[in-house]
Short mmCIF file of C-alpha atoms and ligand atoms in Angstrom, two decimals:
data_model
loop_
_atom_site.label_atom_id
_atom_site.label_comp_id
_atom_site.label_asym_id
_atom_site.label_seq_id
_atom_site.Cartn_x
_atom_site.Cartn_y
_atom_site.Cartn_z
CA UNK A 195 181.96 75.55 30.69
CA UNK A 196 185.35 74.00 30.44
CA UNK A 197 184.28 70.72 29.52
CA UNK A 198 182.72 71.93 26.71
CA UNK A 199 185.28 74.21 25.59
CA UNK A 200 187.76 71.16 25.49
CA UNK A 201 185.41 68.98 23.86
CA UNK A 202 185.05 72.01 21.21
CA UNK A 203 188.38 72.17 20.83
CA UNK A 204 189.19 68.16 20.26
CA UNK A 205 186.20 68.06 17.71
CA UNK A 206 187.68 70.95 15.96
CA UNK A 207 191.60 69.02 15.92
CA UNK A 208 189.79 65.61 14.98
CA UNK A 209 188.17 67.10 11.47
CA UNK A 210 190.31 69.67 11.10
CA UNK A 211 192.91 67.08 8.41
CA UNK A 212 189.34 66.12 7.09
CA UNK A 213 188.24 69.61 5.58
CA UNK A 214 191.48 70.08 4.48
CA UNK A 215 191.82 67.37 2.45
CA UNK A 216 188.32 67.77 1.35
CA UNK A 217 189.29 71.09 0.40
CA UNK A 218 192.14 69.26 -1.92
CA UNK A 219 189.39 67.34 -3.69
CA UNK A 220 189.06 63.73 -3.31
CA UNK A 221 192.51 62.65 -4.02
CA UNK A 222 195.35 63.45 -2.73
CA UNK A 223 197.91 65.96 -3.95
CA UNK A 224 200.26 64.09 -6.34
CA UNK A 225 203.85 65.41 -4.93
CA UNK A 226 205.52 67.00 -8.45
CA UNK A 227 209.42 65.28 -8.16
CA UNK A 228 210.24 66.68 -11.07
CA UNK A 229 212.46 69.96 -10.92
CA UNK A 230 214.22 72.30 -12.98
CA UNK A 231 217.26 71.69 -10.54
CA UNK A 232 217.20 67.87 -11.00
CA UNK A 233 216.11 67.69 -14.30
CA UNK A 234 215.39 63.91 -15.71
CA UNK A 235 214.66 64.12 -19.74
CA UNK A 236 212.41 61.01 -21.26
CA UNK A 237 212.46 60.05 -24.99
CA UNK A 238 210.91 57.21 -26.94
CA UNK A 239 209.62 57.01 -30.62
CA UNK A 240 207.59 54.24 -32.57
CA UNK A 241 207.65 53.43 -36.39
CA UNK A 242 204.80 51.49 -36.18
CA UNK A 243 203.78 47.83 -35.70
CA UNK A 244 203.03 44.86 -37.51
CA UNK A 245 204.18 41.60 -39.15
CA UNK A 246 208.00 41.97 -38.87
CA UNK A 247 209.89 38.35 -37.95
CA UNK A 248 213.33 38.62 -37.55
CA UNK A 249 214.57 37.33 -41.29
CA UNK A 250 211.73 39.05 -42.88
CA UNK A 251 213.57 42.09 -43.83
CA UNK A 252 217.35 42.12 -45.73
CA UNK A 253 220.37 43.32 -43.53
CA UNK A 254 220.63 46.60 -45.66
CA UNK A 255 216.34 47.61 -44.77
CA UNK A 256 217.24 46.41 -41.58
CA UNK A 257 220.23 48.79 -41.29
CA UNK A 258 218.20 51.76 -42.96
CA UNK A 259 215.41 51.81 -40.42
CA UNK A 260 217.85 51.52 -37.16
CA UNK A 261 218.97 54.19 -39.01
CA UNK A 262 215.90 56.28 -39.31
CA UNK A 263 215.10 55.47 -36.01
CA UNK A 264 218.65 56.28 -34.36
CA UNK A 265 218.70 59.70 -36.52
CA UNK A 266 214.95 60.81 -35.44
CA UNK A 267 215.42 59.70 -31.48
CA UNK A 268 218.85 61.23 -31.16
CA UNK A 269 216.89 64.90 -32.81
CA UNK A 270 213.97 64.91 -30.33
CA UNK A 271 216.10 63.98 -27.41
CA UNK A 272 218.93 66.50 -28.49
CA UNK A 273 216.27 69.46 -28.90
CA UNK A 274 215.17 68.17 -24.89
CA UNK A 275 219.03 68.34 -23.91
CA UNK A 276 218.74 72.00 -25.27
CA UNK A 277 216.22 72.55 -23.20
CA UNK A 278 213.08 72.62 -25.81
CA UNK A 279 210.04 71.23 -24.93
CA UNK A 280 208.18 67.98 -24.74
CA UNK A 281 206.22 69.44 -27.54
CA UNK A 282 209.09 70.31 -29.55
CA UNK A 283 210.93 67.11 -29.41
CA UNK A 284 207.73 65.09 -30.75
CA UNK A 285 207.47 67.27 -33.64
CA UNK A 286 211.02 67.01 -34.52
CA UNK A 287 211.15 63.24 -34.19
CA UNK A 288 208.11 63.10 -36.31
CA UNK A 289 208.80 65.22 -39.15
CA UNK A 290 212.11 63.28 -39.81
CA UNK A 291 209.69 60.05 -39.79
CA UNK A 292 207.70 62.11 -41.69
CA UNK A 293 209.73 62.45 -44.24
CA UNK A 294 211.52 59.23 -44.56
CA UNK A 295 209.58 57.07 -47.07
CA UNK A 296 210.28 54.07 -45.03
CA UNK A 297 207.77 54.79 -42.39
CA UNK A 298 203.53 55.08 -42.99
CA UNK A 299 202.96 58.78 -42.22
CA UNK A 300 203.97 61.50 -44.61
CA UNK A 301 205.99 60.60 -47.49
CA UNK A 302 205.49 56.94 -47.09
CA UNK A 303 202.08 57.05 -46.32
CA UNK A 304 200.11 53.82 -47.93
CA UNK A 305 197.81 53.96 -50.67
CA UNK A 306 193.98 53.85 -49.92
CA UNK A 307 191.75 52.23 -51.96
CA UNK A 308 190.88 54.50 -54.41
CA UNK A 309 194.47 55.38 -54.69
CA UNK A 310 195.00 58.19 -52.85
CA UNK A 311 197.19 58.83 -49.51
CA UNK A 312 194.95 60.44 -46.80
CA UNK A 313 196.85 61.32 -44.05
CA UNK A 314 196.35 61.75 -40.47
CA UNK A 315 198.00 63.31 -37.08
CA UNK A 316 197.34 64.58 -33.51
CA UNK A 317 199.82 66.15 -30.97
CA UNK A 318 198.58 66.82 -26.98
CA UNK A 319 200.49 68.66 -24.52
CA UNK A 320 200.32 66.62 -21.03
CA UNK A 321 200.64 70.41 -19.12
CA UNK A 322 197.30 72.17 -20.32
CA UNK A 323 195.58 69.05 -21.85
CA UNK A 324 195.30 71.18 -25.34
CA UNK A 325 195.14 69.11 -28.05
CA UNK A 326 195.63 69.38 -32.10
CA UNK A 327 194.27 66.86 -34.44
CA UNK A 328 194.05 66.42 -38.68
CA UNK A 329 192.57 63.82 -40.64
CA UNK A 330 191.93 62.87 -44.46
CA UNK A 331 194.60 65.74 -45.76
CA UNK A 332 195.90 65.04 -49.33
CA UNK A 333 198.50 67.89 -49.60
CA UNK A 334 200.28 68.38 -46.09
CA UNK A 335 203.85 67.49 -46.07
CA UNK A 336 204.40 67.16 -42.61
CA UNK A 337 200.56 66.75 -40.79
CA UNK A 338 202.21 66.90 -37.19
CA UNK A 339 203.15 70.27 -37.81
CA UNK A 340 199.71 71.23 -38.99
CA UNK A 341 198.27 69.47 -36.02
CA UNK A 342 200.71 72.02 -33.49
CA UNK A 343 198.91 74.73 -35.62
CA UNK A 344 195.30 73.59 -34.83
CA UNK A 345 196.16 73.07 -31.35
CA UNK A 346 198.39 76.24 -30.53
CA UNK A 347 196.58 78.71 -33.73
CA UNK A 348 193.31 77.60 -33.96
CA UNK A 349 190.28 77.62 -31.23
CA UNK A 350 189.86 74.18 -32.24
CA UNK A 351 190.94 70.45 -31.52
CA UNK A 352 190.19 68.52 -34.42
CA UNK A 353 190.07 69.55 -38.15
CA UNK A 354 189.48 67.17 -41.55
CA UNK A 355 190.53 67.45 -45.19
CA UNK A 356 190.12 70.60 -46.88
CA UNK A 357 189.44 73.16 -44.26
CA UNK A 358 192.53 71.96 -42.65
CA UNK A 359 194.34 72.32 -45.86
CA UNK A 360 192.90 76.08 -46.09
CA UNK A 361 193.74 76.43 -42.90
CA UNK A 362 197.32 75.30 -43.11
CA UNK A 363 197.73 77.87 -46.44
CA UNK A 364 196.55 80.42 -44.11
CA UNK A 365 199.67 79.52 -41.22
CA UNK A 366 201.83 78.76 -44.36
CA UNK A 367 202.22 75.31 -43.46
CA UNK A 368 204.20 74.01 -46.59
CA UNK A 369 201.55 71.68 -49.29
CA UNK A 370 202.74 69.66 -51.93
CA UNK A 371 201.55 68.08 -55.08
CA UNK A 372 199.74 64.75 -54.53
CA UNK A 373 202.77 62.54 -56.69
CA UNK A 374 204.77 63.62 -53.17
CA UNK A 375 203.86 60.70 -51.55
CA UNK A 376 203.77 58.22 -54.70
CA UNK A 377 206.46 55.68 -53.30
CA UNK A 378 206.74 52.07 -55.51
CA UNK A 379 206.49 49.65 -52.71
CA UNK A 380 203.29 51.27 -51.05
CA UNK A 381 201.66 51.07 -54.38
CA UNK A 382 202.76 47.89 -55.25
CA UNK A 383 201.20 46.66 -52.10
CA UNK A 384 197.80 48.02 -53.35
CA UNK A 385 197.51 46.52 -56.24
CA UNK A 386 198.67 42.93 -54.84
CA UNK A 387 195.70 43.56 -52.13
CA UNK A 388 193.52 44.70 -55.15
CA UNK A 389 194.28 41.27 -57.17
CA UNK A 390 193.73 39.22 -54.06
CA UNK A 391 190.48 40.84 -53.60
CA UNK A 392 189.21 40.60 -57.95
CA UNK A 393 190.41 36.74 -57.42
CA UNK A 394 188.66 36.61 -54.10
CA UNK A 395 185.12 37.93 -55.93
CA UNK A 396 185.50 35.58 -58.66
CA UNK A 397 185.54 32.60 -56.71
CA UNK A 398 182.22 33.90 -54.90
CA UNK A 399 180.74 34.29 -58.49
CA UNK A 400 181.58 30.48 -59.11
CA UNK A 401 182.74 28.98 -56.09
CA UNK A 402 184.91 26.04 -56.18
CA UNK A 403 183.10 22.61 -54.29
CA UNK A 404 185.47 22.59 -51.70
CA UNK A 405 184.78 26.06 -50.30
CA UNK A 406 181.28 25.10 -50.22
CA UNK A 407 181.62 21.94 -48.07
CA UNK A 408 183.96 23.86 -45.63
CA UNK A 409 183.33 22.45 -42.15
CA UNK A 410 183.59 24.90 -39.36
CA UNK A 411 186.91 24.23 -38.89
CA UNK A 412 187.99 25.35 -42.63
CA UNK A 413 185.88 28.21 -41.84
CA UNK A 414 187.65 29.23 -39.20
CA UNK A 415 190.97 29.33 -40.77
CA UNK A 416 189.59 30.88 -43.77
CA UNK A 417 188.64 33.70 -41.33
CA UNK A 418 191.86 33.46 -39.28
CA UNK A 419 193.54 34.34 -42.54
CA UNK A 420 191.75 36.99 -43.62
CA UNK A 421 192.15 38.62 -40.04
CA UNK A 422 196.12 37.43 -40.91
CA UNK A 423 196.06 39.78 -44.34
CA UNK A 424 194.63 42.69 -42.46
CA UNK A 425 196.72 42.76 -40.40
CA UNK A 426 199.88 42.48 -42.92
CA UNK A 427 198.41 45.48 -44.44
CA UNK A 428 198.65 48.31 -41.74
CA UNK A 429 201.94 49.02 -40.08
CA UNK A 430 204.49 51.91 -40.32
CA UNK A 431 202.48 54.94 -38.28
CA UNK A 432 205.34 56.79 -36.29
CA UNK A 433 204.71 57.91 -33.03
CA UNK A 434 206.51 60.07 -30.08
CA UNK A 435 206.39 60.30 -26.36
CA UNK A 436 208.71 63.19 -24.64
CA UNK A 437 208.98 64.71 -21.31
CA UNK A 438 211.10 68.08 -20.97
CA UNK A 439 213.27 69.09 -17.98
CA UNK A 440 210.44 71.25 -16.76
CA UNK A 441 208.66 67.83 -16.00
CA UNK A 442 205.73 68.42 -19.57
CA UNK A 443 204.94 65.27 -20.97
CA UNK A 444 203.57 65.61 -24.58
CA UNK A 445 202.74 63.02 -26.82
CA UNK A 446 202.40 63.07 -31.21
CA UNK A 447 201.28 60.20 -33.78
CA UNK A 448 201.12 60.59 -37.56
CA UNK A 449 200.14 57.97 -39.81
CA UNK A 450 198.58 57.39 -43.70
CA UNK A 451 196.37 55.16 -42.26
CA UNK A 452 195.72 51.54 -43.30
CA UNK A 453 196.54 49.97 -47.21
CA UNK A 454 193.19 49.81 -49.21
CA UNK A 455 191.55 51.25 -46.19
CA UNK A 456 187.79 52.88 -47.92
CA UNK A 457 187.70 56.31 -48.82
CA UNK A 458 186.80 58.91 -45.72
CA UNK A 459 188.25 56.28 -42.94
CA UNK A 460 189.77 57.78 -40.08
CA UNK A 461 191.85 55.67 -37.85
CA UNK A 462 193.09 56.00 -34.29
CA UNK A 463 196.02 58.05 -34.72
CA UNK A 464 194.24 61.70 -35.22
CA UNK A 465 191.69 60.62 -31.98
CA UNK A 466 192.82 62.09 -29.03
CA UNK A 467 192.57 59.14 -26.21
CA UNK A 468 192.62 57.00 -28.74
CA UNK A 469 195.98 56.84 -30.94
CA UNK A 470 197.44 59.98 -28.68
CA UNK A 471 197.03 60.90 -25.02
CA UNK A 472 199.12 63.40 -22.71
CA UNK A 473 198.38 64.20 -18.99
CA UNK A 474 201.45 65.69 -16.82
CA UNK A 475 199.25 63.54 -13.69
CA UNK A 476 200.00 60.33 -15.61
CA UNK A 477 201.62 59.93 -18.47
CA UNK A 478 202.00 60.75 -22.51
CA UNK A 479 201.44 57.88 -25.02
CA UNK A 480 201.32 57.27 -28.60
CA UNK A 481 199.71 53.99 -30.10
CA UNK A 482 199.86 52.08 -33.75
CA UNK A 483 197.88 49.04 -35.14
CA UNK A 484 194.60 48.44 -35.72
CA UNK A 485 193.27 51.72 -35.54
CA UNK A 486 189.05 50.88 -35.47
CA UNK A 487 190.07 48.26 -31.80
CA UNK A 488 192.16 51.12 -30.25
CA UNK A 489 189.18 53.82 -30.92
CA UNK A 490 186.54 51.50 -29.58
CA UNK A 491 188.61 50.85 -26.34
CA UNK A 492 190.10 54.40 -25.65
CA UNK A 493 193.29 53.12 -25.59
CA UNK A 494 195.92 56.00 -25.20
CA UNK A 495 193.44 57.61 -22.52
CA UNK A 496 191.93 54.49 -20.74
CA UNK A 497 196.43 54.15 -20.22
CA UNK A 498 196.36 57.28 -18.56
CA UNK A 499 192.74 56.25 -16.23
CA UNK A 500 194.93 53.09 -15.25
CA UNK A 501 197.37 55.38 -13.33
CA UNK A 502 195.07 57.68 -11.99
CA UNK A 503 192.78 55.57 -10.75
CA UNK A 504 194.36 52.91 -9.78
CA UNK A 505 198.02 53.90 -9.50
CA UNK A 506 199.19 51.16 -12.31
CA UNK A 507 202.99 51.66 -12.94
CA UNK A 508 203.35 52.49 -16.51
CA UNK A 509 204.28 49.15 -17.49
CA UNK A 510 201.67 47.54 -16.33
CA UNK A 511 198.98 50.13 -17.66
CA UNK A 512 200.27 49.46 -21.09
CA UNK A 513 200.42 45.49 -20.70
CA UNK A 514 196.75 45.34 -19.54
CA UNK A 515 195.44 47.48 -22.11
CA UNK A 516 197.54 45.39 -25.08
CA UNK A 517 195.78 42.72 -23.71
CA UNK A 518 192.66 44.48 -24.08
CA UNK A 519 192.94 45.25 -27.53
CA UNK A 520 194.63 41.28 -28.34
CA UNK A 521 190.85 40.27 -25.94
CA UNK A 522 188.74 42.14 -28.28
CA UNK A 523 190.88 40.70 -31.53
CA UNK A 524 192.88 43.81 -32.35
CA UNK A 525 196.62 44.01 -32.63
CA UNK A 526 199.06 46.34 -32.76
CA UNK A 527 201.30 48.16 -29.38
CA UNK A 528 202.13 51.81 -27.86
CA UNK A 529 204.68 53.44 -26.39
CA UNK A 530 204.49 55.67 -23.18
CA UNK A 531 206.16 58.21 -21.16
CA UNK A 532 205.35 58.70 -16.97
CA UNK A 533 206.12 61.55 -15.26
CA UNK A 534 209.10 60.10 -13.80
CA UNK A 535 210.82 59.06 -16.74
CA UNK A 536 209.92 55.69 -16.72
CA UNK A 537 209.12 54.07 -19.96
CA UNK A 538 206.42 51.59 -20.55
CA UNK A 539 206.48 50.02 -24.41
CA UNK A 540 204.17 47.28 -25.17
CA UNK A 541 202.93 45.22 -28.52
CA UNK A 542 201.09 41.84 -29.66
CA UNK A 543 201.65 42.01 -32.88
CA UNK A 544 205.11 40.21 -34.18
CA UNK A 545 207.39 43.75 -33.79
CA UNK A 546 207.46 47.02 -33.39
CA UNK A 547 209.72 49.92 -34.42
CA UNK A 548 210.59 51.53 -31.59
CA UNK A 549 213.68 53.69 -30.33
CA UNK A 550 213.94 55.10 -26.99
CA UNK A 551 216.69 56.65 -24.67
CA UNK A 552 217.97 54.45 -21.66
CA UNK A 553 219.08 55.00 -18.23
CA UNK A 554 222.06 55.68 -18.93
CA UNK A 555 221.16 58.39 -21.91
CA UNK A 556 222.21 56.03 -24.36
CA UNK A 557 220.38 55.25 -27.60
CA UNK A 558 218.11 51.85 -27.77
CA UNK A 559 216.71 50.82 -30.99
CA UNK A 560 214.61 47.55 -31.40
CA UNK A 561 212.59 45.99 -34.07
CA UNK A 562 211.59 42.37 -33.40
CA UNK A 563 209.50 40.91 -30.13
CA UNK A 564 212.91 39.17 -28.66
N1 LIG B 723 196.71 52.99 -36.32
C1 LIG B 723 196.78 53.31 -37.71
C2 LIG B 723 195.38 53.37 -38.27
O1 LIG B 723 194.56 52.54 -37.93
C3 LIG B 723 197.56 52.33 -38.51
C4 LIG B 723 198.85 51.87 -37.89
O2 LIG B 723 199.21 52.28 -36.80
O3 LIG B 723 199.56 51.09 -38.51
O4 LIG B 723 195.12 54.22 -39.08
#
């Protein structure tokens, strides 16, 4: 009888860790080393990314966005130091970017190719996984404020052109006339693409000898151009990635979308796990580029799998999916925010805008690759 008691009693010692962590689930328990008592506050902003070689733009553009930048990180990060939330600090970062005509989201938003600026945004909170998204608006001054609304006002996630605007009349969001967002240089970038693509057509009609004998190498090039052009066209989406002292990650993109892009195209940017992704587990990011690659991969939330699954530090979940994007011929780059603080940015196209705050709480902005 006493040999079986004991043996009853080490069988009952031996599984007993076993159904507790089975209880768990099948992971363990990530430890939360955030606390309000040691609080560590995480900023970083993107103004998009694209073609930008150091020479490309004069000293005084070049001073202007640092500017932008400087002015929009120090907001967000001072609204964390007063103890707002991730959430906040994204939307206040934003809606100066916003409303800055030198970035591609609000204001400055590009021209499509009918003319028009359709604008899109999205906003996710990493502590309850809600989400807010808006696409194709023509009115909304600021669309990551409208996005908050959908998310925190509405029983919905996602929300497109003019039910969004009704709604946003309804939570007297502020509209404006279309001229708003006229601005010279986005239009003027329009109509150069426009010419390029008239001169393109005639050539088809009546094609010159030499494109007709091109040998696969010509060919190629032709195409590699081409790919070159698109890619000149699309950059200037603004982006934020925040975590509060209360250890919330949140992350918020807002973007026009791409130059001469067809009517009723949504990008990346409104797609949550695409363009946006926030998850107080992982880690909050924000992505720009070429929005149609970053949808088909899942970028922003694919990041977020990368630490979950297989514990990636942030840097190098950001790395490996740029290089999935560059793989499948995309470019572009995204910023992100861990749980921890730590900061993982990463790009393959020529620059990025980007801003975020240090170690040491002090201001970094950057534009070029080196
Ligand atoms: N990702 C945006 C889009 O495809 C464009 C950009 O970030 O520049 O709409």
């Amino acid at each position: 009888m006493k040999k079986i008691q004991s043996f009853l009693l080490i069988v009952v010692l031996l599984f007993l860790p076993v159904m507790t962590f089975a209880q768990k689930g099948s992971f363990p328990e990530i430890k939360q080393l955030q606390s309000p008592q040691n609080p560590r506050l995480g900023f970083v902003i993107h103004g998009g990314a694209g073609v930008i070689r150091r020479g490309d733009l004069s000293p005084e553009k070049e001073k202007a966005y640092r500017a932008k930048l400087e002015e929009a990180l120090l907001a967000g990060y001072r609204a964390l130091q007063n103890g707002k939330t991730s959430l906040d600090a994204v939307q206040t970062a934003i809606n100066i970017l916003e409303d800055s005509p030198l970035f591609n989201a609000g204001k400055g938003a590009v021209f499509t190719a009918d003319g028009k600026n359709e604008l899109d945004a999205s906003i996710m909170d990493g502590k309850t996984l809600m989400a807010g998204a808006v696409a194709g608006l023509h009115h909304i001054k600021n669309p990551i404020t409208l996005a908050r609304a959908v998310m925190e006002k509405s029983p919905h996630v996602m929300m497109v052109g003019d039910g969004a605007e009704k709604f946003a009349k309804e939570q007297n969001i502020e509209l404006v006339d279309e001229k708003y967002f006229f601005t010279q240089p986005r239009w003027d970038s329009l109509q150069k693409i426009l010419k390029e693509e008239k001169e393109k057509s005639k050539e088809v009609q009546s094609p010159k000898p030499k494109v007709q004998n091109l040998n696969n190498e010509s060919r190629l090039l032709e195409m590699m151009t081409e790919t070159q052009k698109l890619a000149e066209n699309k950059f200037g989406t603004v982006g934020a990635v925040a975590l509060d002292k209360d250890g919330n990650l949140a992350a918020g993109t807002s973007t026009g979308g791409m130059t001469n892009k067809k009517f009723g195209r949504v990008g990346d940017a409104p797609v949550i796990g695409a363009g946006t992704y926030a998850d107080n587990k992982t880690c909050a990011t924000s992505a720009t580029g070429w929005g149609e690659y970053f949808i088909r991969l899942g970028v922003a939330r694919d990041i977020s799998a990368l630490m979950e699954y297989r514990a990636l530090p942030i840097q190098q979940a950001v790395d490996m999916e740029m290089n999935k994007v560059k793989t499948l011929g995309g470019d572009g780059g995204v910023i992100a925010i861990d749980r921890f603080g730590n900061i993982g940015i990463s790009f393959n196209s020529e620059g990025m805008y980007r801003a975020y705050i240090n170690s040491e709480g002090k201001p970094v902005v950057e534009i070029y690759k080196n």
